[in-house]
């Protein structure tokens, strides 16, 4: 897709933080800077960490919030399905953008992320999709002013570059932006999916009536990452661009398994 083609491309914007989240406003603005035909179909409510969930046991409702702006009372995956098959049924989007997520989606986050899952669903529909996430300070607090301006600065160039390539089949792009000012970003690195050594933490607490409850917390610490991973790129102050495929087969193990079952 050339720059000219991008200007008339149909772009669908969605997210997992919900249609009222600040990140989707930023992504919508970025998309409008690239194309005249931008549509938003996003979840009514916060859907972080719902992964690739589908709503299949109750009706899904679509609300019109304004011109080319819709909310679905479901998951990011539901939004992509309703966006493509209903809202944009006359002409499929040329590009689906998901985010900008409040918080990074690095390493094993990809498996939990609703932001990435929306891009995955678009990918399954044969569409090109890019997930955008913004890293937050590592002290666990959500800042009053996340660095959306850093995303707004770099995203158009990233989208143009990606749109200009021919993509392999069943591949989506996962983009993570560091928690840094524009001038402090050290570059754009193509990275593979990293992996933290420690899993998520689980904390047992007591409610005001003394009954136990559990709260899932973030990773204990950031291990030193091998070079080339999304985590090491972000830790080095760079934007990480990771191509992600739908096929999760452990291909390296296939020959041993084939031999074992022969
Ligand atoms: Mn989220």
PDB file of C-alpha atoms and ligand atoms in Angstrom:
ATOM      1  CA  UNK A   1       0.000   0.000   0.000  1.00  0.00           C
ATOM      2  CA  UNK A   2       1.602   3.287  -1.121  1.00  0.00           C
ATOM      3  CA  UNK A   3       1.261   6.552   0.832  1.00  0.00           C
ATOM      4  CA  UNK A   4      -1.398   7.621  -1.680  1.00  0.00           C
ATOM      5  CA  UNK A   5      -3.250   4.356  -1.212  1.00  0.00           C
ATOM      6  CA  UNK A   6      -3.055   4.808   2.550  1.00  0.00           C
ATOM      7  CA  UNK A   7      -4.804   8.186   2.252  1.00  0.00           C
ATOM      8  CA  UNK A   8      -7.882   6.480   0.838  1.00  0.00           C
ATOM      9  CA  UNK A   9      -7.487   3.278   2.844  1.00  0.00           C
ATOM     10  CA  UNK A  10     -10.317   2.248   5.088  1.00  0.00           C
ATOM     11  CA  UNK A  11      -9.031   1.974   8.651  1.00  0.00           C
ATOM     12  CA  UNK A  12     -10.843   0.275  11.530  1.00  0.00           C
ATOM     13  CA  UNK A  13      -9.703   1.311  15.008  1.00  0.00           C
ATOM     14  CA  UNK A  14     -10.400  -0.770  18.105  1.00  0.00           C
ATOM     15  CA  UNK A  15      -8.867  -1.502  21.524  1.00  0.00           C
ATOM     16  CA  UNK A  16      -9.311  -3.438  24.754  1.00  0.00           C
ATOM     17  CA  UNK A  17      -9.301  -0.553  27.251  1.00  0.00           C
ATOM     18  CA  UNK A  18     -12.764   0.488  26.101  1.00  0.00           C
ATOM     19  CA  UNK A  19     -14.093   3.213  23.829  1.00  0.00           C
ATOM     20  CA  UNK A  20     -13.731   5.848  26.574  1.00  0.00           C
ATOM     21  CA  UNK A  21     -10.012   5.185  27.092  1.00  0.00           C
ATOM     22  CA  UNK A  22      -7.542   7.942  26.195  1.00  0.00           C
ATOM     23  CA  UNK A  23      -5.358   5.651  24.060  1.00  0.00           C
ATOM     24  CA  UNK A  24      -8.036   4.999  21.441  1.00  0.00           C
ATOM     25  CA  UNK A  25      -8.575   8.749  21.004  1.00  0.00           C
ATOM     26  CA  UNK A  26      -4.873   9.084  20.270  1.00  0.00           C
ATOM     27  CA  UNK A  27      -4.915   6.161  17.819  1.00  0.00           C
ATOM     28  CA  UNK A  28      -8.017   7.511  16.104  1.00  0.00           C
ATOM     29  CA  UNK A  29      -6.281  10.862  15.639  1.00  0.00           C
ATOM     30  CA  UNK A  30      -3.174   9.143  14.256  1.00  0.00           C
ATOM     31  CA  UNK A  31      -5.373   7.180  11.827  1.00  0.00           C
ATOM     32  CA  UNK A  32      -7.211  10.342  10.741  1.00  0.00           C
ATOM     33  CA  UNK A  33      -3.841  11.922   9.991  1.00  0.00           C
ATOM     34  CA  UNK A  34      -3.164   9.082   7.547  1.00  0.00           C
ATOM     35  CA  UNK A  35      -6.554   8.437   5.972  1.00  0.00           C
ATOM     36  CA  UNK A  36      -9.912  10.067   5.334  1.00  0.00           C
ATOM     37  CA  UNK A  37     -11.849   6.875   6.042  1.00  0.00           C
ATOM     38  CA  UNK A  38     -11.449   5.998   9.721  1.00  0.00           C
ATOM     39  CA  UNK A  39     -13.995   3.963  11.683  1.00  0.00           C
ATOM     40  CA  UNK A  40     -14.023   3.164  15.391  1.00  0.00           C
ATOM     41  CA  UNK A  41     -15.689   0.032  16.794  1.00  0.00           C
ATOM     42  CA  UNK A  42     -14.552  -0.602  20.359  1.00  0.00           C
ATOM     43  CA  UNK A  43     -15.730  -2.292  23.560  1.00  0.00           C
ATOM     44  CA  UNK A  44     -18.131  -0.346  25.793  1.00  0.00           C
ATOM     45  CA  UNK A  45     -16.126  -1.279  28.866  1.00  0.00           C
ATOM     46  CA  UNK A  46     -12.595  -2.122  29.960  1.00  0.00           C
ATOM     47  CA  UNK A  47     -11.615  -5.505  28.452  1.00  0.00           C
ATOM     48  CA  UNK A  48      -7.914  -5.757  29.300  1.00  0.00           C
ATOM     49  CA  UNK A  49      -6.503  -9.292  29.587  1.00  0.00           C
ATOM     50  CA  UNK A  50      -9.584 -10.880  27.998  1.00  0.00           C
ATOM     51  CA  UNK A  51      -7.257 -12.247  25.315  1.00  0.00           C
ATOM     52  CA  UNK A  52      -9.081 -13.704  22.294  1.00  0.00           C
ATOM     53  CA  UNK A  53     -12.437 -14.177  24.078  1.00  0.00           C
ATOM     54  CA  UNK A  54     -15.608 -14.437  22.057  1.00  0.00           C
ATOM     55  CA  UNK A  55     -19.108 -13.744  23.324  1.00  0.00           C
ATOM     56  CA  UNK A  56     -21.214 -16.726  22.276  1.00  0.00           C
ATOM     57  CA  UNK A  57     -23.735 -17.239  25.099  1.00  0.00           C
ATOM     58  CA  UNK A  58     -25.636 -13.946  25.054  1.00  0.00           C
ATOM     59  CA  UNK A  59     -26.737 -11.335  22.505  1.00  0.00           C
ATOM     60  CA  UNK A  60     -24.243  -8.681  21.422  1.00  0.00           C
ATOM     61  CA  UNK A  61     -25.458  -5.085  21.111  1.00  0.00           C
ATOM     62  CA  UNK A  62     -24.038  -2.359  18.920  1.00  0.00           C
ATOM     63  CA  UNK A  63     -24.458   1.319  19.894  1.00  0.00           C
ATOM     64  CA  UNK A  64     -23.891   4.205  17.518  1.00  0.00           C
ATOM     65  CA  UNK A  65     -22.035   6.955  19.364  1.00  0.00           C
ATOM     66  CA  UNK A  66     -21.436   9.286  16.424  1.00  0.00           C
ATOM     67  CA  UNK A  67     -20.422   9.309  12.778  1.00  0.00           C
ATOM     68  CA  UNK A  68     -18.214   6.248  12.134  1.00  0.00           C
ATOM     69  CA  UNK A  69     -18.076   5.614  15.884  1.00  0.00           C
ATOM     70  CA  UNK A  70     -19.585   2.549  17.540  1.00  0.00           C
ATOM     71  CA  UNK A  71     -19.422   0.619  20.797  1.00  0.00           C
ATOM     72  CA  UNK A  72     -20.058  -3.090  21.337  1.00  0.00           C
ATOM     73  CA  UNK A  73     -20.986  -4.591  24.726  1.00  0.00           C
ATOM     74  CA  UNK A  74     -18.401  -7.314  24.229  1.00  0.00           C
ATOM     75  CA  UNK A  75     -14.745  -8.127  23.782  1.00  0.00           C
ATOM     76  CA  UNK A  76     -12.159  -6.752  21.337  1.00  0.00           C
ATOM     77  CA  UNK A  77     -12.640  -9.871  19.189  1.00  0.00           C
ATOM     78  CA  UNK A  78     -16.416  -9.253  19.130  1.00  0.00           C
ATOM     79  CA  UNK A  79     -15.706  -5.673  18.031  1.00  0.00           C
ATOM     80  CA  UNK A  80     -13.576  -6.754  15.088  1.00  0.00           C
ATOM     81  CA  UNK A  81     -16.205  -9.283  13.984  1.00  0.00           C
ATOM     82  CA  UNK A  82     -19.078  -6.803  14.246  1.00  0.00           C
ATOM     83  CA  UNK A  83     -16.907  -4.036  12.777  1.00  0.00           C
ATOM     84  CA  UNK A  84     -15.967  -6.048   9.708  1.00  0.00           C
ATOM     85  CA  UNK A  85     -19.129  -8.120   9.150  1.00  0.00           C
ATOM     86  CA  UNK A  86     -21.741  -5.507  10.087  1.00  0.00           C
ATOM     87  CA  UNK A  87     -20.490  -1.915  10.343  1.00  0.00           C
ATOM     88  CA  UNK A  88     -18.116  -2.163   7.365  1.00  0.00           C
ATOM     89  CA  UNK A  89     -19.924  -4.914   5.482  1.00  0.00           C
ATOM     90  CA  UNK A  90     -19.976  -2.868   2.263  1.00  0.00           C
ATOM     91  CA  UNK A  91     -16.193  -2.679   2.108  1.00  0.00           C
ATOM     92  CA  UNK A  92     -13.713  -4.418   4.400  1.00  0.00           C
ATOM     93  CA  UNK A  93     -11.038  -2.330   6.113  1.00  0.00           C
ATOM     94  CA  UNK A  94      -7.601  -2.202   4.502  1.00  0.00           C
ATOM     95  CA  UNK A  95      -5.990  -1.870   7.896  1.00  0.00           C
ATOM     96  CA  UNK A  96      -7.047  -2.567  11.481  1.00  0.00           C
ATOM     97  CA  UNK A  97      -5.349  -0.670  14.299  1.00  0.00           C
ATOM     98  CA  UNK A  98      -5.727  -1.770  17.923  1.00  0.00           C
ATOM     99  CA  UNK A  99      -4.827   0.324  20.958  1.00  0.00           C
ATOM    100  CA  UNK A 100      -3.144   2.337  22.026  1.00  0.00           C
ATOM    101  CA  UNK A 101      -3.065   0.122  25.074  1.00  0.00           C
ATOM    102  CA  UNK A 102      -2.373   1.662  28.458  1.00  0.00           C
ATOM    103  CA  UNK A 103       0.597  -0.554  29.296  1.00  0.00           C
ATOM    104  CA  UNK A 104       3.044  -2.613  27.285  1.00  0.00           C
ATOM    105  CA  UNK A 105       2.245  -5.960  25.662  1.00  0.00           C
ATOM    106  CA  UNK A 106       5.651  -7.632  25.686  1.00  0.00           C
ATOM    107  CA  UNK A 107       6.782 -11.233  25.903  1.00  0.00           C
ATOM    108  CA  UNK A 108       4.090 -13.452  27.387  1.00  0.00           C
ATOM    109  CA  UNK A 109       1.705 -10.463  27.692  1.00  0.00           C
ATOM    110  CA  UNK A 110       0.844 -11.263  24.074  1.00  0.00           C
ATOM    111  CA  UNK A 111      -1.034 -14.339  25.284  1.00  0.00           C
ATOM    112  CA  UNK A 112      -3.226 -12.352  27.688  1.00  0.00           C
ATOM    113  CA  UNK A 113      -3.678  -9.176  25.679  1.00  0.00           C
ATOM    114  CA  UNK A 114      -7.048  -8.117  24.290  1.00  0.00           C
ATOM    115  CA  UNK A 115      -5.233  -5.431  22.284  1.00  0.00           C
ATOM    116  CA  UNK A 116      -3.148  -8.027  20.434  1.00  0.00           C
ATOM    117  CA  UNK A 117      -6.140 -10.399  20.167  1.00  0.00           C
ATOM    118  CA  UNK A 118      -8.136  -7.776  18.256  1.00  0.00           C
ATOM    119  CA  UNK A 119      -5.285  -7.626  15.723  1.00  0.00           C
ATOM    120  CA  UNK A 120      -5.218 -11.418  15.684  1.00  0.00           C
ATOM    121  CA  UNK A 121      -8.936 -11.583  14.892  1.00  0.00           C
ATOM    122  CA  UNK A 122      -8.458  -9.115  12.042  1.00  0.00           C
ATOM    123  CA  UNK A 123      -5.594 -11.268  10.823  1.00  0.00           C
ATOM    124  CA  UNK A 124      -7.862 -14.351  10.858  1.00  0.00           C
ATOM    125  CA  UNK A 125     -10.277 -12.399   8.651  1.00  0.00           C
ATOM    126  CA  UNK A 126      -7.444 -11.891   6.163  1.00  0.00           C
ATOM    127  CA  UNK A 127      -6.836  -8.261   7.124  1.00  0.00           C
ATOM    128  CA  UNK A 128      -3.666  -6.410   7.998  1.00  0.00           C
ATOM    129  CA  UNK A 129      -3.543  -5.395  11.621  1.00  0.00           C
ATOM    130  CA  UNK A 130      -1.217  -3.539  13.954  1.00  0.00           C
ATOM    131  CA  UNK A 131      -1.468  -3.540  17.769  1.00  0.00           C
ATOM    132  CA  UNK A 132      -0.033  -0.528  19.607  1.00  0.00           C
ATOM    133  CA  UNK A 133       0.822  -0.438  23.317  1.00  0.00           C
ATOM    134  CA  UNK A 134       2.485   2.196  25.478  1.00  0.00           C
ATOM    135  CA  UNK A 135       4.764   1.153  28.307  1.00  0.00           C
ATOM    136  CA  UNK A 136       4.051   2.739  31.696  1.00  0.00           C
ATOM    137  CA  UNK A 137       6.381   3.525  34.616  1.00  0.00           C
ATOM    138  CA  UNK A 138       7.556   0.302  36.254  1.00  0.00           C
ATOM    139  CA  UNK A 139       6.522   1.339  39.773  1.00  0.00           C
ATOM    140  CA  UNK A 140       3.016   0.074  39.066  1.00  0.00           C
ATOM    141  CA  UNK A 141       1.339   3.471  39.151  1.00  0.00           C
ATOM    142  CA  UNK A 142      -0.666   4.790  36.227  1.00  0.00           C
ATOM    143  CA  UNK A 143       0.645   8.255  35.379  1.00  0.00           C
ATOM    144  CA  UNK A 144      -1.716  11.220  34.931  1.00  0.00           C
ATOM    145  CA  UNK A 145      -0.066  11.912  31.597  1.00  0.00           C
ATOM    146  CA  UNK A 146       1.094   8.725  29.843  1.00  0.00           C
ATOM    147  CA  UNK A 147       3.426   9.509  26.966  1.00  0.00           C
ATOM    148  CA  UNK A 148       0.802   9.440  24.211  1.00  0.00           C
ATOM    149  CA  UNK A 149       2.761  12.144  22.387  1.00  0.00           C
ATOM    150  CA  UNK A 150       5.608   9.664  21.843  1.00  0.00           C
ATOM    151  CA  UNK A 151       3.153   7.249  20.206  1.00  0.00           C
ATOM    152  CA  UNK A 152       1.635  10.059  18.132  1.00  0.00           C
ATOM    153  CA  UNK A 153       5.110  11.081  16.967  1.00  0.00           C
ATOM    154  CA  UNK A 154       6.336   7.652  15.829  1.00  0.00           C
ATOM    155  CA  UNK A 155       3.169   5.755  14.890  1.00  0.00           C
ATOM    156  CA  UNK A 156       2.504   7.413  11.495  1.00  0.00           C
ATOM    157  CA  UNK A 157       5.978   6.501  10.240  1.00  0.00           C
ATOM    158  CA  UNK A 158       5.644   2.951  11.567  1.00  0.00           C
ATOM    159  CA  UNK A 159       2.218   2.495   9.968  1.00  0.00           C
ATOM    160  CA  UNK A 160       3.418   3.934   6.638  1.00  0.00           C
ATOM    161  CA  UNK A 161       6.455   1.666   6.615  1.00  0.00           C
ATOM    162  CA  UNK A 162       4.401  -1.424   7.493  1.00  0.00           C
ATOM    163  CA  UNK A 163       1.685  -0.542   4.973  1.00  0.00           C
ATOM    164  CA  UNK A 164       4.318  -0.258   2.242  1.00  0.00           C
ATOM    165  CA  UNK A 165       5.460  -3.873   2.718  1.00  0.00           C
ATOM    166  CA  UNK A 166       3.914  -7.070   1.487  1.00  0.00           C
ATOM    167  CA  UNK A 167       3.069  -9.109   4.602  1.00  0.00           C
ATOM    168  CA  UNK A 168       3.320 -12.846   4.980  1.00  0.00           C
ATOM    169  CA  UNK A 169       0.037 -14.643   5.463  1.00  0.00           C
ATOM    170  CA  UNK A 170      -1.486 -14.873   8.958  1.00  0.00           C
ATOM    171  CA  UNK A 171       0.846 -12.261  10.415  1.00  0.00           C
ATOM    172  CA  UNK A 172       0.038  -9.253  12.555  1.00  0.00           C
ATOM    173  CA  UNK A 173       2.317  -6.587  13.974  1.00  0.00           C
ATOM    174  CA  UNK A 174       2.778  -5.913  17.677  1.00  0.00           C
ATOM    175  CA  UNK A 175       4.254  -2.481  18.391  1.00  0.00           C
ATOM    176  CA  UNK A 176       5.369  -1.363  21.858  1.00  0.00           C
ATOM    177  CA  UNK A 177       6.421   2.187  22.662  1.00  0.00           C
ATOM    178  CA  UNK A 178       8.712   2.915  25.655  1.00  0.00           C
ATOM    179  CA  UNK A 179       7.762   5.222  28.516  1.00  0.00           C
ATOM    180  CA  UNK A 180      10.042   7.995  27.231  1.00  0.00           C
ATOM    181  CA  UNK A 181       9.822  11.466  25.749  1.00  0.00           C
ATOM    182  CA  UNK A 182      10.148  11.656  21.946  1.00  0.00           C
ATOM    183  CA  UNK A 183      13.785  12.854  22.107  1.00  0.00           C
ATOM    184  CA  UNK A 184      14.784  10.066  24.496  1.00  0.00           C
ATOM    185  CA  UNK A 185      13.586   7.200  22.261  1.00  0.00           C
ATOM    186  CA  UNK A 186      16.689   5.364  21.011  1.00  0.00           C
ATOM    187  CA  UNK A 187      15.203   4.000  17.796  1.00  0.00           C
ATOM    188  CA  UNK A 188      12.819   1.505  16.262  1.00  0.00           C
ATOM    189  CA  UNK A 189      13.918  -2.122  16.658  1.00  0.00           C
ATOM    190  CA  UNK A 190      12.452  -5.155  14.979  1.00  0.00           C
ATOM    191  CA  UNK A 191      12.272  -7.657  17.813  1.00  0.00           C
ATOM    192  CA  UNK A 192      11.159 -11.173  18.568  1.00  0.00           C
ATOM    193  CA  UNK A 193       8.771 -12.008  21.396  1.00  0.00           C
ATOM    194  CA  UNK A 194      10.713 -12.108  24.660  1.00  0.00           C
ATOM    195  CA  UNK A 195      10.017 -14.057  27.796  1.00  0.00           C
ATOM    196  CA  UNK A 196      10.289 -13.147  31.456  1.00  0.00           C
ATOM    197  CA  UNK A 197      11.679 -15.867  33.699  1.00  0.00           C
ATOM    198  CA  UNK A 198       9.197 -15.385  36.522  1.00  0.00           C
ATOM    199  CA  UNK A 199       5.488 -15.738  36.005  1.00  0.00           C
ATOM    200  CA  UNK A 200       2.780 -13.464  37.324  1.00  0.00           C
ATOM    201  CA  UNK A 201       2.452 -13.036  41.061  1.00  0.00           C
ATOM    202  CA  UNK A 202      -0.613 -13.984  43.056  1.00  0.00           C
ATOM    203  CA  UNK A 203      -1.302 -12.242  46.313  1.00  0.00           C
ATOM    204  CA  UNK A 204      -3.707 -13.498  48.976  1.00  0.00           C
ATOM    205  CA  UNK A 205      -5.437 -10.729  50.887  1.00  0.00           C
ATOM    206  CA  UNK A 206      -8.365 -10.389  53.257  1.00  0.00           C
ATOM    207  CA  UNK A 207     -11.518  -8.377  52.560  1.00  0.00           C
ATOM    208  CA  UNK A 208     -12.992  -6.084  55.277  1.00  0.00           C
ATOM    209  CA  UNK A 209     -14.958  -9.051  56.631  1.00  0.00           C
ATOM    210  CA  UNK A 210     -11.832 -11.184  56.901  1.00  0.00           C
ATOM    211  CA  UNK A 211     -12.645 -13.450  53.958  1.00  0.00           C
ATOM    212  CA  UNK A 212      -9.724 -14.260  51.701  1.00  0.00           C
ATOM    213  CA  UNK A 213      -9.473 -13.029  48.148  1.00  0.00           C
ATOM    214  CA  UNK A 214      -6.723 -13.215  45.559  1.00  0.00           C
ATOM    215  CA  UNK A 215      -5.270 -10.484  43.380  1.00  0.00           C
ATOM    216  CA  UNK A 216      -3.107 -11.150  40.331  1.00  0.00           C
ATOM    217  CA  UNK A 217      -0.134  -8.808  40.229  1.00  0.00           C
ATOM    218  CA  UNK A 218       2.459  -7.970  37.620  1.00  0.00           C
ATOM    219  CA  UNK A 219       5.764  -9.768  37.143  1.00  0.00           C
ATOM    220  CA  UNK A 220       8.158  -9.627  40.098  1.00  0.00           C
ATOM    221  CA  UNK A 221      11.089  -8.233  38.203  1.00  0.00           C
ATOM    222  CA  UNK A 222      12.436  -7.676  34.738  1.00  0.00           C
ATOM    223  CA  UNK A 223      15.116 -10.259  34.041  1.00  0.00           C
ATOM    224  CA  UNK A 224      18.007  -9.381  31.763  1.00  0.00           C
ATOM    225  CA  UNK A 225      16.663 -10.203  28.336  1.00  0.00           C
ATOM    226  CA  UNK A 226      18.452 -11.771  25.395  1.00  0.00           C
ATOM    227  CA  UNK A 227      19.292  -9.271  22.680  1.00  0.00           C
ATOM    228  CA  UNK A 228      16.730  -8.940  19.984  1.00  0.00           C
ATOM    229  CA  UNK A 229      13.660  -9.438  22.151  1.00  0.00           C
ATOM    230  CA  UNK A 230      10.796  -6.976  22.541  1.00  0.00           C
ATOM    231  CA  UNK A 231      11.605  -6.681  26.257  1.00  0.00           C
ATOM    232  CA  UNK A 232      15.251  -5.833  25.622  1.00  0.00           C
ATOM    233  CA  UNK A 233      14.259  -3.245  22.997  1.00  0.00           C
ATOM    234  CA  UNK A 234      11.915  -1.478  25.417  1.00  0.00           C
ATOM    235  CA  UNK A 235      14.473  -1.704  28.234  1.00  0.00           C
ATOM    236  CA  UNK A 236      16.982  -0.052  25.883  1.00  0.00           C
ATOM    237  CA  UNK A 237      14.532   2.795  25.226  1.00  0.00           C
ATOM    238  CA  UNK A 238      13.576   1.669  21.727  1.00  0.00           C
ATOM    239  CA  UNK A 239      10.220   1.030  20.084  1.00  0.00           C
ATOM    240  CA  UNK A 240       9.745  -2.697  19.490  1.00  0.00           C
ATOM    241  CA  UNK A 241       8.073  -3.923  16.294  1.00  0.00           C
ATOM    242  CA  UNK A 242       7.322  -7.657  16.492  1.00  0.00           C
ATOM    243  CA  UNK A 243       5.712  -9.696  13.726  1.00  0.00           C
ATOM    244  CA  UNK A 244       3.368 -12.240  15.337  1.00  0.00           C
ATOM    245  CA  UNK A 245       1.933 -15.293  13.614  1.00  0.00           C
ATOM    246  CA  UNK A 246      -1.287 -17.162  14.307  1.00  0.00           C
ATOM    247  CA  UNK A 247       0.388 -20.588  14.062  1.00  0.00           C
ATOM    248  CA  UNK A 248       1.656 -21.512  17.531  1.00  0.00           C
ATOM    249  CA  UNK A 249       2.936 -25.003  16.622  1.00  0.00           C
ATOM    250  CA  UNK A 250       6.263 -25.877  18.273  1.00  0.00           C
ATOM    251  CA  UNK A 251       7.779 -26.778  14.906  1.00  0.00           C
ATOM    252  CA  UNK A 252      11.170 -27.729  16.336  1.00  0.00           C
ATOM    253  CA  UNK A 253       9.569 -30.550  18.329  1.00  0.00           C
ATOM    254  CA  UNK A 254       7.643 -32.048  15.392  1.00  0.00           C
ATOM    255  CA  UNK A 255      10.347 -34.500  14.211  1.00  0.00           C
ATOM    256  CA  UNK A 256      10.822 -36.002  17.712  1.00  0.00           C
ATOM    257  CA  UNK A 257       7.060 -36.371  18.146  1.00  0.00           C
ATOM    258  CA  UNK A 258       6.631 -37.904  14.717  1.00  0.00           C
ATOM    259  CA  UNK A 259       9.378 -40.414  15.563  1.00  0.00           C
ATOM    260  CA  UNK A 260       7.798 -41.159  18.960  1.00  0.00           C
ATOM    261  CA  UNK A 261       4.385 -41.941  17.471  1.00  0.00           C
ATOM    262  CA  UNK A 262       5.700 -43.791  14.400  1.00  0.00           C
TER     263      UNK A 262
HETATM  264 MN1  LIG B   1      -5.720  -2.911  27.926  1.00  0.00          MN
END
